[in-house]
PDB file of C-alpha atoms in Angstrom:
ATOM      1  CA  MET J 129      94.169  91.408 -75.517  1.00  0.00           C
ATOM      2  CA  SER J 130      95.471  88.363 -73.655  1.00  0.00           C
ATOM      3  CA  LEU J 131      96.305  86.940 -77.177  1.00  0.00           C
ATOM      4  CA  GLY J 132      98.437  90.159 -77.940  1.00  0.00           C
ATOM      5  CA  VAL J 133      99.987  89.641 -74.402  1.00  0.00           C
ATOM      6  CA  VAL J 134     100.831  85.744 -74.735  1.00  0.00           C
ATOM      7  CA  ALA J 135     102.332  86.986 -78.715  1.00  0.00           C
ATOM      8  CA  LEU J 136     104.437  89.635 -76.745  1.00  0.00           C
ATOM      9  CA  ALA J 137     105.329  86.769 -74.470  1.00  0.00           C
ATOM     10  CA  LEU J 138     106.409  84.381 -76.878  1.00  0.00           C
ATOM     11  CA  GLY J 139     108.149  86.980 -78.814  1.00  0.00           C
ATOM     12  CA  CYS J 140     110.208  87.632 -75.959  1.00  0.00           C
ATOM     13  CA  LEU J 141     111.339  84.462 -75.225  1.00  0.00           C
ATOM     14  CA  VAL J 142     112.179  83.499 -79.010  1.00  0.00           C
ATOM     15  CA  ALA J 143     114.412  86.672 -79.158  1.00  0.00           C
ATOM     16  CA  ALA J 144     116.290  85.651 -75.797  1.00  0.00           C
ATOM     17  CA  THR J 145     116.842  82.419 -77.572  1.00  0.00           C
ATOM     18  CA  ILE J 146     118.235  83.813 -80.974  1.00  0.00           C
ATOM     19  CA  LEU J 147     120.472  86.036 -78.960  1.00  0.00           C
ATOM     20  CA  TRP J 148     121.795  83.012 -76.991  1.00  0.00           C
ATOM     21  CA  GLN J 149     122.229  80.627 -80.172  1.00  0.00           C
ATOM     22  CA  ARG J 150     124.074  83.440 -81.909  1.00  0.00           C
ATOM     23  CA  ASN J 151     126.230  84.367 -78.865  1.00  0.00           C
ATOM     24  CA  LYS J 152     126.982  80.970 -77.892  1.00  0.00           C
ATOM     25  CA  LYS J 153     130.255  81.034 -79.287  1.00  0.00           C
ATOM     26  CA  ALA J 154     131.540  84.727 -77.568  1.00  0.00           C
ATOM     27  CA  GLY J 155     131.467  83.461 -73.949  1.00  0.00           C
ATOM     28  CA  VAL J 156     133.105  80.631 -71.891  1.00  0.00           C
ATOM     29  CA  ASP J 157     129.429  80.102 -70.359  1.00  0.00           C
ATOM     30  CA  GLY J 158     127.427  80.361 -73.740  1.00  0.00           C
ATOM     31  CA  VAL J 159     125.634  83.039 -72.832  1.00  0.00           C
ATOM     32  CA  GLY J 160     128.168  86.153 -74.505  1.00  0.00           C
ATOM     33  CA  ARG J 161     129.621  89.088 -72.619  1.00  0.00           C
ATOM     34  CA  GLY J 162     128.450  92.257 -70.639  1.00  0.00           C
ATOM     35  CA  GLY J 163     125.410  93.914 -72.552  1.00  0.00           C
ATOM     36  CA  THR J 164     124.184  90.453 -74.471  1.00  0.00           C
ATOM     37  CA  ARG J 165     123.996  88.805 -71.041  1.00  0.00           C
ATOM     38  CA  VAL J 166     121.619  91.476 -69.750  1.00  0.00           C
ATOM     39  CA  ALA J 167     119.489  91.618 -72.697  1.00  0.00           C
ATOM     40  CA  ILE J 168     119.059  87.779 -72.353  1.00  0.00           C
ATOM     41  CA  ILE J 169     117.921  87.644 -68.902  1.00  0.00           C
ATOM     42  CA  VAL J 170     115.905  91.052 -69.128  1.00  0.00           C
ATOM     43  CA  LEU J 171     114.224  89.142 -72.411  1.00  0.00           C
ATOM     44  CA  THR J 172     113.696  85.998 -70.631  1.00  0.00           C
ATOM     45  CA  ILE J 173     112.207  87.798 -67.520  1.00  0.00           C
ATOM     46  CA  ALA J 174     109.718  90.072 -69.261  1.00  0.00           C
ATOM     47  CA  GLY J 175     108.697  87.071 -71.492  1.00  0.00           C
ATOM     48  CA  VAL J 176     107.973  84.525 -68.427  1.00  0.00           C
ATOM     49  CA  LEU J 177     105.900  87.686 -66.444  1.00  0.00           C
ATOM     50  CA  LEU J 178     103.724  88.802 -69.624  1.00  0.00           C
ATOM     51  CA  ALA J 179     103.128  84.863 -69.654  1.00  0.00           C
ATOM     52  CA  LEU J 180     101.959  84.971 -66.055  1.00  0.00           C
ATOM     53  CA  ALA J 181     100.320  88.433 -66.468  1.00  0.00           C
ATOM     54  CA  SER J 182      98.116  86.977 -69.757  1.00  0.00           C
ATOM     55  CA  GLN J 183      96.745  84.338 -67.475  1.00  0.00           C
ATOM     56  CA  THR J 184      94.751  87.385 -65.547  1.00  0.00           C
ATOM     57  CA  PHE J 185      93.451  88.389 -68.797  1.00  0.00           C
ATOM     58  CA  PHE J 186      92.161  84.904 -69.181  1.00  0.00           C
ATOM     59  CA  ARG J 187      90.396  84.905 -65.918  1.00  0.00           C
ATOM     60  CA  SER J 188      88.684  87.754 -66.548  1.00  0.00           C
TER      61      SER J 188
END
């Protein structure tokens, strides 16, 4: 189960990276506009939280 959580976290972070790269030229700060910016932030936070949550599964 912990490997699944790690894979999901990695997937979220890769998706955020791909979104950021594809929308780099759309915005002044390299993040895009509106919904894209929110999606990148949500994916990054979800990826980090899932990666931290996986540590509790490894300890169990």
